[in-house]
mmCIF file of N, CA and C in Angstrom:
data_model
loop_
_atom_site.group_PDB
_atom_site.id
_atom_site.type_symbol
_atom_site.label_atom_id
_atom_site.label_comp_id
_atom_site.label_asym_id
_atom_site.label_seq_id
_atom_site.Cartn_x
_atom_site.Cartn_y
_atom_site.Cartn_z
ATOM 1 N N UNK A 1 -1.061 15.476 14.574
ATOM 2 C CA UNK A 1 -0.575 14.109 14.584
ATOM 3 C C UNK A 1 -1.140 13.404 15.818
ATOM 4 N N UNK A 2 -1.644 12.230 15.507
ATOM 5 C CA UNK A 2 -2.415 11.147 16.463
ATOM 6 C C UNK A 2 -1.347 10.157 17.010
ATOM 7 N N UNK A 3 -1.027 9.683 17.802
ATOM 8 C CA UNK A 3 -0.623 8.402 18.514
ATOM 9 C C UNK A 3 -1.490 7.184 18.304
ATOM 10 N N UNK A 4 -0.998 5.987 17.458
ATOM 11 C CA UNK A 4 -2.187 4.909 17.753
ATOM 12 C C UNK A 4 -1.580 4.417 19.323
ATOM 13 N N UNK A 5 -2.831 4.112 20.022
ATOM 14 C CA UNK A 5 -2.941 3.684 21.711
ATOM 15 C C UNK A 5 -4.368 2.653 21.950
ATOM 16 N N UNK A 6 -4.916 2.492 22.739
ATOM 17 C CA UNK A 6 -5.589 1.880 23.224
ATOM 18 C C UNK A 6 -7.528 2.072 22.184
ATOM 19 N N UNK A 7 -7.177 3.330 22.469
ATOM 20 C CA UNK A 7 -8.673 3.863 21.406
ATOM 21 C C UNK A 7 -8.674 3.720 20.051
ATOM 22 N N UNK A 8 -7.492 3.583 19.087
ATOM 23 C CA UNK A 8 -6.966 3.233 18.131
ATOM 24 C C UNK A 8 -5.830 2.617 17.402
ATOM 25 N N UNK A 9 -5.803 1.257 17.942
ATOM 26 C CA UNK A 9 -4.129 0.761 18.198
ATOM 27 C C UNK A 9 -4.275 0.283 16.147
ATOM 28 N N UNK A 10 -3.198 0.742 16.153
ATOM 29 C CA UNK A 10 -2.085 0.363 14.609
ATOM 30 C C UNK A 10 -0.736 -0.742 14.964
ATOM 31 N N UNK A 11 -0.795 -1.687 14.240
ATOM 32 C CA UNK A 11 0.125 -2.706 14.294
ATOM 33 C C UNK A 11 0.450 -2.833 13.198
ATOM 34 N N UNK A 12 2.370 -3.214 13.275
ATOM 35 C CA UNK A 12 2.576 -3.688 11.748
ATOM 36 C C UNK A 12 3.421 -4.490 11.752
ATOM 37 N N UNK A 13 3.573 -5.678 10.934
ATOM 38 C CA UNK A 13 4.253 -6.845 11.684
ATOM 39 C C UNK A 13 3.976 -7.136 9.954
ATOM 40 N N UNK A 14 5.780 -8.215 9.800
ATOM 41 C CA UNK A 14 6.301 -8.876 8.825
ATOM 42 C C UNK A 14 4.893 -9.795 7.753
ATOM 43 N N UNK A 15 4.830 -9.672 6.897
ATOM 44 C CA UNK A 15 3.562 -10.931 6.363
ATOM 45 C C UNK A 15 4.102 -11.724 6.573
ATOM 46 N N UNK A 16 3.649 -13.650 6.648
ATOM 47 C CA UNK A 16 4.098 -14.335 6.689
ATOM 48 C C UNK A 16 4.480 -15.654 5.138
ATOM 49 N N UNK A 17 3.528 -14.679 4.308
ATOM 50 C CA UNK A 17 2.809 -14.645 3.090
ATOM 51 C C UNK A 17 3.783 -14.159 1.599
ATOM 52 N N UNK A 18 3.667 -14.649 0.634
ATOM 53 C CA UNK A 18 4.020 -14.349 -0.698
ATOM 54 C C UNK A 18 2.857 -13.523 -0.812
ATOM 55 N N UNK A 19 2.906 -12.217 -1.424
ATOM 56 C CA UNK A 19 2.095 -11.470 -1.704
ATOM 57 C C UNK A 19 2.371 -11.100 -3.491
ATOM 58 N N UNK A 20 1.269 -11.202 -4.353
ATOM 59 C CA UNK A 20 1.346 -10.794 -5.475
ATOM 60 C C UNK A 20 0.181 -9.958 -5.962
ATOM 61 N N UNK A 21 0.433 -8.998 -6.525
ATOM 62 C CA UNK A 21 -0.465 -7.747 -7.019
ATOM 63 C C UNK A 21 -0.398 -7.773 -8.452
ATOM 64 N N UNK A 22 -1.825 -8.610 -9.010
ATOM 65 C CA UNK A 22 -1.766 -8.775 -10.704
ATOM 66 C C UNK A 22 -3.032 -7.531 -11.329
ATOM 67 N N UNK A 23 -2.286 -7.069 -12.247
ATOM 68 C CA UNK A 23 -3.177 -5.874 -13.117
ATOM 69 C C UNK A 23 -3.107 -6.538 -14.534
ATOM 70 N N UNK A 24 -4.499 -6.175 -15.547
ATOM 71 C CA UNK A 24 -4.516 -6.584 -16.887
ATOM 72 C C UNK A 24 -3.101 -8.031 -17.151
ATOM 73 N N UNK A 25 -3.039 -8.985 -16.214
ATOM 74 C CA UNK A 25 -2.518 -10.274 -16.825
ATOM 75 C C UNK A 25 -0.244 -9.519 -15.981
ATOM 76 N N UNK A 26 -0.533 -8.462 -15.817
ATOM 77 C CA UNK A 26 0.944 -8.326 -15.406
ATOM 78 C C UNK A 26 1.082 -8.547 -13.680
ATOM 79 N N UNK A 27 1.704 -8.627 -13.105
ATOM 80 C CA UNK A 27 2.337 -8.881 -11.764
ATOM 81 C C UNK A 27 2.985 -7.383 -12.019
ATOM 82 N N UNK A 28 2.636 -6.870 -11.104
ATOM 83 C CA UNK A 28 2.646 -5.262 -10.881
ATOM 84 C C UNK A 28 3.587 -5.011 -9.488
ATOM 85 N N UNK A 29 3.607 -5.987 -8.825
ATOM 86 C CA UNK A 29 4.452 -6.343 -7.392
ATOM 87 C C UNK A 29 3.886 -7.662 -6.794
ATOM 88 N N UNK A 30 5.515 -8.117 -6.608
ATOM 89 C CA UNK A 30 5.391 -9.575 -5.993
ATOM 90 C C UNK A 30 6.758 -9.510 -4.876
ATOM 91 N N UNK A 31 6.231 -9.798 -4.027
ATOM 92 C CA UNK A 31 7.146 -9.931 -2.574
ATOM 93 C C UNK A 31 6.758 -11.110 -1.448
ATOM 94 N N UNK A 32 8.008 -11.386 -0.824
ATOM 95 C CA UNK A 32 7.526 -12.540 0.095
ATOM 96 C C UNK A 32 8.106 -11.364 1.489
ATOM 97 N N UNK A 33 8.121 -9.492 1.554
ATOM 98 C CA UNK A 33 8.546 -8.788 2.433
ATOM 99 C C UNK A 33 7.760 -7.870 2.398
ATOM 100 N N UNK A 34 6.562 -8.655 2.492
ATOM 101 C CA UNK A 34 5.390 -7.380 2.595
ATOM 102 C C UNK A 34 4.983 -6.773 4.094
ATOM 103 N N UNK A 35 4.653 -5.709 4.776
ATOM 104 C CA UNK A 35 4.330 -5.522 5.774
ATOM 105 C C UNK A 35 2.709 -6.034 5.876
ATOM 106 N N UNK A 36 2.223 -6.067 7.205
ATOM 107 C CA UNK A 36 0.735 -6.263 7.087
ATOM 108 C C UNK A 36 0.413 -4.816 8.169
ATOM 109 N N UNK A 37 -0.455 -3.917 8.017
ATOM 110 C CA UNK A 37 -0.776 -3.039 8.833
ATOM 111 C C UNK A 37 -2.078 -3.587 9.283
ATOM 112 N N UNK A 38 -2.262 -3.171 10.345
ATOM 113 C CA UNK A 38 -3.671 -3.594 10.833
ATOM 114 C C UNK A 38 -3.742 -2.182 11.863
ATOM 115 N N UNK A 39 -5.248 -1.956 11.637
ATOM 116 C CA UNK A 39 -5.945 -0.279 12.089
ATOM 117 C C UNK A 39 -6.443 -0.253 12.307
ATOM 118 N N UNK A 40 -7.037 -0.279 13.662
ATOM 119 C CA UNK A 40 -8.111 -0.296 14.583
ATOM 120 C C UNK A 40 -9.011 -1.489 13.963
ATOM 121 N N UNK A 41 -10.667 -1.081 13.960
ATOM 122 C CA UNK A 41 -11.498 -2.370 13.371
ATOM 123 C C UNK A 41 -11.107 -2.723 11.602
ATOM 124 N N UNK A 42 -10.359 -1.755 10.871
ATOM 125 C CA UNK A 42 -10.489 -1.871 9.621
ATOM 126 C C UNK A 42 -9.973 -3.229 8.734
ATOM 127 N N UNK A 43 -9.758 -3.634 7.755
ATOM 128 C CA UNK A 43 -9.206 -4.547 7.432
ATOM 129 C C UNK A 43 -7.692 -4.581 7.347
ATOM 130 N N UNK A 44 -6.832 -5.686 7.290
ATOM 131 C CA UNK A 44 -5.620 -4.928 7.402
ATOM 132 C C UNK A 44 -5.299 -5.059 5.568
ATOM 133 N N UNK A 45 -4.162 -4.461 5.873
ATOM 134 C CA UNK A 45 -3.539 -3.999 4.572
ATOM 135 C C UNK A 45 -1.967 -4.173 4.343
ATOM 136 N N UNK A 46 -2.134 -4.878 3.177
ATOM 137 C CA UNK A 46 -0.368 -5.125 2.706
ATOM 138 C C UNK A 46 0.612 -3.964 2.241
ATOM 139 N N UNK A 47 1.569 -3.758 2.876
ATOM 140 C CA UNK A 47 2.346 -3.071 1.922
ATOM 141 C C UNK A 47 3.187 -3.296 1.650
ATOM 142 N N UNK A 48 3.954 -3.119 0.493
ATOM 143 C CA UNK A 48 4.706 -3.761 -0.402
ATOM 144 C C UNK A 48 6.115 -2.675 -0.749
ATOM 145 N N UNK A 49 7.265 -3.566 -0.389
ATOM 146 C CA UNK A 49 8.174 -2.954 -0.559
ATOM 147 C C UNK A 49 8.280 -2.010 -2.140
ATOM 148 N N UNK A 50 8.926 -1.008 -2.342
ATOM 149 C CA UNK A 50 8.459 -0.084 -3.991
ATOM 150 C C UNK A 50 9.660 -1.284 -4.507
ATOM 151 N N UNK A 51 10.987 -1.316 -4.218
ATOM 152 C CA UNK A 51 11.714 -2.548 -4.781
ATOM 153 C C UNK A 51 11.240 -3.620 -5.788
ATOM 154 N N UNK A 52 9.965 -3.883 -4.810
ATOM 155 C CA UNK A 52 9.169 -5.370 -5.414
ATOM 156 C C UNK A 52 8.052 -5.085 -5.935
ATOM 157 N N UNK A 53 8.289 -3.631 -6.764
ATOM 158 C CA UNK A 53 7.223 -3.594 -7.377
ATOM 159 C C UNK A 53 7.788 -2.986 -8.820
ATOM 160 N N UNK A 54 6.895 -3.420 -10.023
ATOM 161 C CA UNK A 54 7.301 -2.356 -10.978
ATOM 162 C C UNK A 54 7.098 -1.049 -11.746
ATOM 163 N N UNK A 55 8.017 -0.473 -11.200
ATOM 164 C CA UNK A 55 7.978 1.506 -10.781
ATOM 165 C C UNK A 55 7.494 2.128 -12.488
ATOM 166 N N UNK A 56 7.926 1.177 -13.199
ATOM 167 C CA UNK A 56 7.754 2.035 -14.844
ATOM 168 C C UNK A 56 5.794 1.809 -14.856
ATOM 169 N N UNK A 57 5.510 1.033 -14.455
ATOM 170 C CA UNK A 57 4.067 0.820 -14.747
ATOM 171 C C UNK A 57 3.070 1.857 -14.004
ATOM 172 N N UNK A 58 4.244 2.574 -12.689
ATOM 173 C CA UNK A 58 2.787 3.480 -12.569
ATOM 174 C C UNK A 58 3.032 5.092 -12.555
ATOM 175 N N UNK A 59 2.320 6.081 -12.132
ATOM 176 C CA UNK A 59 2.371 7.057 -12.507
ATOM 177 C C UNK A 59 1.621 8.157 -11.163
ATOM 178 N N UNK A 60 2.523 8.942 -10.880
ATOM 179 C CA UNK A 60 1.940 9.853 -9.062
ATOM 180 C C UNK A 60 1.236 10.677 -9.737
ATOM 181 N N UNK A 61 0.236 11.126 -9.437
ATOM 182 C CA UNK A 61 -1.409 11.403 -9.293
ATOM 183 C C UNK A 61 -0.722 12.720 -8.887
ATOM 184 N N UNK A 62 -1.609 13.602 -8.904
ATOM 185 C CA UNK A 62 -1.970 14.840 -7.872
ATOM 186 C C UNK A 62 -2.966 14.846 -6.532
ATOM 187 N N UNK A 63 -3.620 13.547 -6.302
ATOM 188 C CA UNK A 63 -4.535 12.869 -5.790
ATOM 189 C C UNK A 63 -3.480 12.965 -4.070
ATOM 190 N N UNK A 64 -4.172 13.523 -3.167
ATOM 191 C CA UNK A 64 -3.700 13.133 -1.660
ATOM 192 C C UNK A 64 -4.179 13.047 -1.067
ATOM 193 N N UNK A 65 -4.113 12.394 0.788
ATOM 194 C CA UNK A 65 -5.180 12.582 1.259
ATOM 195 C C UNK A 65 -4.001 12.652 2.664
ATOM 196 N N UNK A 66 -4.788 12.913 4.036
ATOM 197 C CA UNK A 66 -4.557 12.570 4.841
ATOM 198 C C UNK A 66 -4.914 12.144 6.245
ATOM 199 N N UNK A 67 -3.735 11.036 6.703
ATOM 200 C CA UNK A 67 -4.634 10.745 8.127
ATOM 201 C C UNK A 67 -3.266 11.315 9.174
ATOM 202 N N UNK A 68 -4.502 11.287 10.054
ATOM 203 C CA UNK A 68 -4.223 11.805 11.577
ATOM 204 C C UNK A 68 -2.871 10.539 12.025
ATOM 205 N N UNK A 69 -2.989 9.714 11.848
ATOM 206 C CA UNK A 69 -2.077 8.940 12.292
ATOM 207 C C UNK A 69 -0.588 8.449 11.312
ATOM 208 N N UNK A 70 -1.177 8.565 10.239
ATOM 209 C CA UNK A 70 0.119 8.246 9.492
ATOM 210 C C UNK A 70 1.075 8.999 9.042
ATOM 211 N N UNK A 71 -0.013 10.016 8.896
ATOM 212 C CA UNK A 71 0.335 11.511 8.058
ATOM 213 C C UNK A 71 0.184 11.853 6.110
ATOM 214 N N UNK A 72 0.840 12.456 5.670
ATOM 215 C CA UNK A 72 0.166 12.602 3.816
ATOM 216 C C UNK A 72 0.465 11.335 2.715
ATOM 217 N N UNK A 73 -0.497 10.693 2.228
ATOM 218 C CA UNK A 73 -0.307 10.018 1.507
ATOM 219 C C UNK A 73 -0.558 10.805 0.010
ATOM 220 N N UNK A 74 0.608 9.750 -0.739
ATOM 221 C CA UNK A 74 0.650 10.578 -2.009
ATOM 222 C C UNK A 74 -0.100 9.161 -2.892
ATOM 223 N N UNK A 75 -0.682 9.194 -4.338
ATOM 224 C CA UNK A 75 -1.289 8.261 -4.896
ATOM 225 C C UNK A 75 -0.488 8.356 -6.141
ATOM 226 N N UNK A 76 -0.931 6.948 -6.829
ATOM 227 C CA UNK A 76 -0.255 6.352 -8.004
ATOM 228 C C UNK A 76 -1.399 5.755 -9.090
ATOM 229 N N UNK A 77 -1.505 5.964 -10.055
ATOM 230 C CA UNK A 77 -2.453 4.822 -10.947
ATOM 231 C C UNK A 77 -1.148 3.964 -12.001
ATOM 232 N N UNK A 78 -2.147 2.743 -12.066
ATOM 233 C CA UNK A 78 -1.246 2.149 -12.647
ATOM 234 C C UNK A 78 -1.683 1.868 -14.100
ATOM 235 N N UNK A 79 -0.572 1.744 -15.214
ATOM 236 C CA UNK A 79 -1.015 1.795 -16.496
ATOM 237 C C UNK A 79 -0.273 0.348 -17.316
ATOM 238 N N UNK A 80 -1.253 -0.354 -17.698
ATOM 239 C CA UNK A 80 -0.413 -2.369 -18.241
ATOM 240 C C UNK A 80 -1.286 -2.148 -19.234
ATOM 241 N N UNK A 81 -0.903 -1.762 -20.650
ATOM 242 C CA UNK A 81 -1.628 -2.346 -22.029
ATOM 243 C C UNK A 81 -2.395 -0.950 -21.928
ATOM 244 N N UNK A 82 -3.691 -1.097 -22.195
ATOM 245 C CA UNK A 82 -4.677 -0.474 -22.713
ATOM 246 C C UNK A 82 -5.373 0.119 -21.707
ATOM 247 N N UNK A 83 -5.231 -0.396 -20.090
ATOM 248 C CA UNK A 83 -6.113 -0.314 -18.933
ATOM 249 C C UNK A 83 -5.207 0.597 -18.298
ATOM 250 N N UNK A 84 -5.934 1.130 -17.050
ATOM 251 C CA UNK A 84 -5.774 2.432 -16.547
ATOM 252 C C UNK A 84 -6.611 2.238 -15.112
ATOM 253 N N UNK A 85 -5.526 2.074 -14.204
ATOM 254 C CA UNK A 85 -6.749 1.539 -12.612
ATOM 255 C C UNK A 85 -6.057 2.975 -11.992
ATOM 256 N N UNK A 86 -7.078 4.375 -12.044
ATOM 257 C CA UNK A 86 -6.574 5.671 -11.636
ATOM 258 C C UNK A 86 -6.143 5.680 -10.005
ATOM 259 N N UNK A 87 -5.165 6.237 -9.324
ATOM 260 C CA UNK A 87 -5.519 6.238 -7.792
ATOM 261 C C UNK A 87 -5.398 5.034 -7.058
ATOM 262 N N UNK A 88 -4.956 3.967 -7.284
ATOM 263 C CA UNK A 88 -4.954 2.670 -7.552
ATOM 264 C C UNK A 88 -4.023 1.896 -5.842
ATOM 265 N N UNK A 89 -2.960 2.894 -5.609
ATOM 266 C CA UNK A 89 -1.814 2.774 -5.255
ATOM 267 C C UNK A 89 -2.118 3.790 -3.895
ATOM 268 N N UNK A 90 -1.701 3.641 -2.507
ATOM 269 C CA UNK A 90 -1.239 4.449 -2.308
ATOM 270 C C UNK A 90 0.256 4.365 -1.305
ATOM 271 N N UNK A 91 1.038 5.685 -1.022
ATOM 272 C CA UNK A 91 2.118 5.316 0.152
ATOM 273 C C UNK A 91 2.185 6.437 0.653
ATOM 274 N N UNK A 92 2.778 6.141 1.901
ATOM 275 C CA UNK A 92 3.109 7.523 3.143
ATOM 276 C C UNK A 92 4.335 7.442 2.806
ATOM 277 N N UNK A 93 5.067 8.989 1.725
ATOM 278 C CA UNK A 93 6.234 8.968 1.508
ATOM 279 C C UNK A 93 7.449 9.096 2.640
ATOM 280 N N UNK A 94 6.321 9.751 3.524
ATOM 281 C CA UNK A 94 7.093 10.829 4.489
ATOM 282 C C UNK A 94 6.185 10.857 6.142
ATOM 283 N N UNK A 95 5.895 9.236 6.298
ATOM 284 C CA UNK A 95 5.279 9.200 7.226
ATOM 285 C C UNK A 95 5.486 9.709 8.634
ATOM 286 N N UNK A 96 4.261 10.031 9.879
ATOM 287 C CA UNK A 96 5.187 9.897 10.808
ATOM 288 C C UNK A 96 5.962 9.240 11.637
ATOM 289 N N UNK A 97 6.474 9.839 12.943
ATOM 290 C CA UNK A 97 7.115 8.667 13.137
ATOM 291 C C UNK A 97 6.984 7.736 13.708
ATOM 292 N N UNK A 98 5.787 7.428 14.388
ATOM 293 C CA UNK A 98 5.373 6.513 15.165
ATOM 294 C C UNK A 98 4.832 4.981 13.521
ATOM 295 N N UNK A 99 5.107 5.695 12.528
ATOM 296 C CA UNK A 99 4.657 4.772 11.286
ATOM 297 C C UNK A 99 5.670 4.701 10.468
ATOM 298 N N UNK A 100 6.767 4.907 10.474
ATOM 299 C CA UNK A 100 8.349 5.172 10.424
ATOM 300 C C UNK A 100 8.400 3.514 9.273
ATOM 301 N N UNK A 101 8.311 2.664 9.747
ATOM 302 C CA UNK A 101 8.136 1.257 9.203
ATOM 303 C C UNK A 101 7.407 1.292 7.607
ATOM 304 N N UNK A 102 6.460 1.796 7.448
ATOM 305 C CA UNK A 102 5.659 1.954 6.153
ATOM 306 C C UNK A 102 6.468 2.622 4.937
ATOM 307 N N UNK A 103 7.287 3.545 5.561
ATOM 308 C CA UNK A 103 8.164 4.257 4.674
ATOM 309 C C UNK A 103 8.879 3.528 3.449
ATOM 310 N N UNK A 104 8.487 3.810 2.461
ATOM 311 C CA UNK A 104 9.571 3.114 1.281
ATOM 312 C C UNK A 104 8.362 2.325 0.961
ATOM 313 N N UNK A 105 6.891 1.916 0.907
ATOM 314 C CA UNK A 105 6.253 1.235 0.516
ATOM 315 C C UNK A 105 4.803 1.931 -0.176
ATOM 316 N N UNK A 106 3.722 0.033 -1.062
ATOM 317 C CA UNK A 106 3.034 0.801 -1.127
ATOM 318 C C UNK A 106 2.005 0.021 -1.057
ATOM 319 N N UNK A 107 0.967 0.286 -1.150
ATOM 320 C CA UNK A 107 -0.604 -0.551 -0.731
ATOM 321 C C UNK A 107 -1.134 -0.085 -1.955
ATOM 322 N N UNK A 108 -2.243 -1.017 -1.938
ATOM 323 C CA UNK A 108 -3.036 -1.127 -3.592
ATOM 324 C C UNK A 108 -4.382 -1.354 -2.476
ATOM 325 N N UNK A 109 -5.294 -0.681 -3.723
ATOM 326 C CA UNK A 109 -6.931 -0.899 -3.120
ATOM 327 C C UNK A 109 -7.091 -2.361 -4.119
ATOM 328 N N UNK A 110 -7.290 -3.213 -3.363
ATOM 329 C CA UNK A 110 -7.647 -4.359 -3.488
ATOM 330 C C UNK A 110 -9.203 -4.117 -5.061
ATOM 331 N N UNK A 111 -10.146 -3.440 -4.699
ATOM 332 C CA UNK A 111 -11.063 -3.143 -5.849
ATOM 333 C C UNK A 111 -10.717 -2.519 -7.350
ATOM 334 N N UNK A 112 -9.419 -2.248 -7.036
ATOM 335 C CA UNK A 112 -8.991 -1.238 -8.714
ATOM 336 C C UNK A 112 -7.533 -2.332 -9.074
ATOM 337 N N UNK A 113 -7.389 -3.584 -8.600
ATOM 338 C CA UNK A 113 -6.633 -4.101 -9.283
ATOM 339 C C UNK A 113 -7.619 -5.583 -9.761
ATOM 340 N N UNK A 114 -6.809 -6.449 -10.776
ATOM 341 C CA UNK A 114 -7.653 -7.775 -10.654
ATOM 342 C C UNK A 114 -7.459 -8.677 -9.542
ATOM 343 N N UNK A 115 -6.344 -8.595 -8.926
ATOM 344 C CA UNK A 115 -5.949 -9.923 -7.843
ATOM 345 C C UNK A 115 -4.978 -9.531 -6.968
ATOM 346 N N UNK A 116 -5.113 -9.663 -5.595
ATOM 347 C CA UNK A 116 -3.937 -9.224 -4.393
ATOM 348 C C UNK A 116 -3.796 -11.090 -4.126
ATOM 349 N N UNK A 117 -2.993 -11.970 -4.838
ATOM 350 C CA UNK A 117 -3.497 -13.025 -4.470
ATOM 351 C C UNK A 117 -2.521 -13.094 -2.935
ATOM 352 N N UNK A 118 -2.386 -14.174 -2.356
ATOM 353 C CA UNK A 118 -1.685 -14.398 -0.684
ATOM 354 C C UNK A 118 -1.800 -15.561 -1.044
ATOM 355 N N UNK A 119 -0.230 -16.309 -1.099
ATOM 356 C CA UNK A 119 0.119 -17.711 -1.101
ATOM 357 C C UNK A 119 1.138 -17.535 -0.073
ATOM 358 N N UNK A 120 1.035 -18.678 0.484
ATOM 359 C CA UNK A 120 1.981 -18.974 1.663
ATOM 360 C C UNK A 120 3.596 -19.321 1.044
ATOM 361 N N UNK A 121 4.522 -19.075 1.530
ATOM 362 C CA UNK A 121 6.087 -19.180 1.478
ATOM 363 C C UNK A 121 6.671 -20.492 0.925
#
């Protein structure tokens, strides 16, 4: 387990943003209580309360990975109609604790859905 610090600082702070996550024409999660993570140079990333999302549409993978700082992420694909975006999803069920905040959420790869749109409040 890593510490984000100075060589790799992690921030996560409230969106200020309506966040909506549309697949094949459905809204898959829509929240105005999204976190924003931001990670060193990378882009940042929304995550989305599981609440404000809808849980019947997707399906946990055997798919994991992990980082040094967050700790094991588990994956989800999501399934609307006929389409199938595999791996799609991911969340730190059981993060650590310096990422304690992320817990209960989930992030989408922006490329395997149709739209992460961001409208303001």
């Amino acid at each position: 387990m890593k510490i984000p610090g100075p060589d790799h600082p992690i921030t996560i702070a409230p969106a200020a943003e309506r966040v909506r996550v549309m697949f094949n024409g459905e809204a898959v999660a829509d929240t105005t209580r999204a976190l924003v993570l931001q990670e060193a140079a990378y882009k940042p990333v929304f995550y989305i309360p599981r609440e404000d999302a809808k849980l019947a549409l997707l399906e946990k993978t055997a798919h994991g990975t992990h980082c040094p700082y967050k700790g094991d992420a588990s994956y989800y694909s999501i399934k609307v109609g006929d389409r199938v975006a595999e791996n799609a999803i991911w969340s730190y069920e059981t993060p650590f604790p310096a990422m304690r905040e992320i817990e209960g959420h989930l992030a989408f790869y922006p490329n395997r859905v149709d739209a992460i749109e961001v409208t303001p409040v």
